[in-house]
């Protein structure tokens, strides 16, 4: 009975390698989502600042229509 099968050894090595590849992809995705989330916060702050500045336009010269979010001359 010296006839050994190497199937399970190679199969477990393959699954271990696949696990580490998936772990690396998961960590990379989480890091990229976190970095993208910070960029979205900055963009959101700029949008709020722009909306505030549009609403502060002098009403003698322009009229802001809040329903359509447009400025009329």
C-alpha positions as MATLAB code, in Angstrom:
seq = 'XXXXXXXXXXXXXXXXXXXXXXXXXXXXXXXXXXXXXXXXXXXXXXXXXXXXXXXXXXXXXXXXXXXXXXXXX';
ca = [
       0.000    0.000    0.000;
       2.613    2.500   -0.982;
       0.315    3.889   -3.609;
      -0.362    7.407   -2.224;
      -2.663    9.908   -3.858;
      -1.497   13.494   -4.077;
      -4.891   14.771   -5.141;
      -6.023   16.094   -1.763;
      -2.690   17.720   -1.011;
      -2.639   19.638   -4.270;
      -6.355   20.442   -3.955;
      -5.918   21.933   -0.479;
      -2.914   23.955   -1.689;
      -5.034   25.285   -4.538;
      -7.891   26.231   -2.198;
      -5.481   27.916    0.227;
      -4.003   29.958   -2.603;
      -7.466   30.896   -3.835;
      -8.426   31.971   -0.306;
      -5.443   34.323   -0.080;
      -6.154   35.790   -3.511;
      -9.765   36.469   -2.509;
      -8.624   37.956    0.808;
      -6.245   40.277   -1.042;
      -9.015   41.359   -3.429;
     -11.384   41.984   -0.519;
      -8.858   44.124    1.369;
      -8.035   46.082   -1.798;
     -11.748   46.707   -2.449;
     -12.368   47.909    1.103;
      -9.410   50.301    0.931;
     -10.564   51.685   -2.422;
     -14.142   52.138   -1.151;
     -12.851   53.984    1.916;
     -10.737   56.309   -0.261;
     -13.668   56.883   -2.625;
     -15.931   57.652    0.339;
     -13.597   60.428    1.478;
     -13.668   61.911   -2.021;
     -17.465   61.803   -1.966;
     -17.529   63.709    1.330;
     -15.419   66.476   -0.187;
     -17.645   66.628   -3.277;
     -20.752   66.720   -1.094;
     -19.328   69.625    0.921;
     -18.605   71.517   -2.317;
     -22.169   70.902   -3.529;
     -23.620   72.200   -0.253;
     -21.370   75.249   -0.437;
     -22.506   75.924   -4.011;
     -26.183   75.564   -3.088;
     -25.702   77.965   -0.193;
     -23.984   80.530   -2.410;
     -26.754   80.261   -5.046;
     -29.419   80.868   -2.413;
     -27.512   83.919   -1.167;
     -27.692   85.710   -4.553;
     -29.042   89.245   -4.348;
     -32.785   89.125   -5.015;
     -32.799   92.585   -6.651;
     -31.081   91.179   -9.719;
     -32.020   87.503   -9.762;
     -34.848   85.311   -8.568;
     -34.191   81.766   -7.368;
     -36.883   79.248   -8.226;
     -36.582   76.532   -5.562;
     -39.025   74.181   -7.294;
     -36.871   73.899  -10.428;
     -33.602   74.941   -8.698;
     -32.922   77.568  -11.334;
     -32.075   81.269  -11.313;
     -34.233   83.647  -13.303;
     -33.041   87.058  -14.448;
];
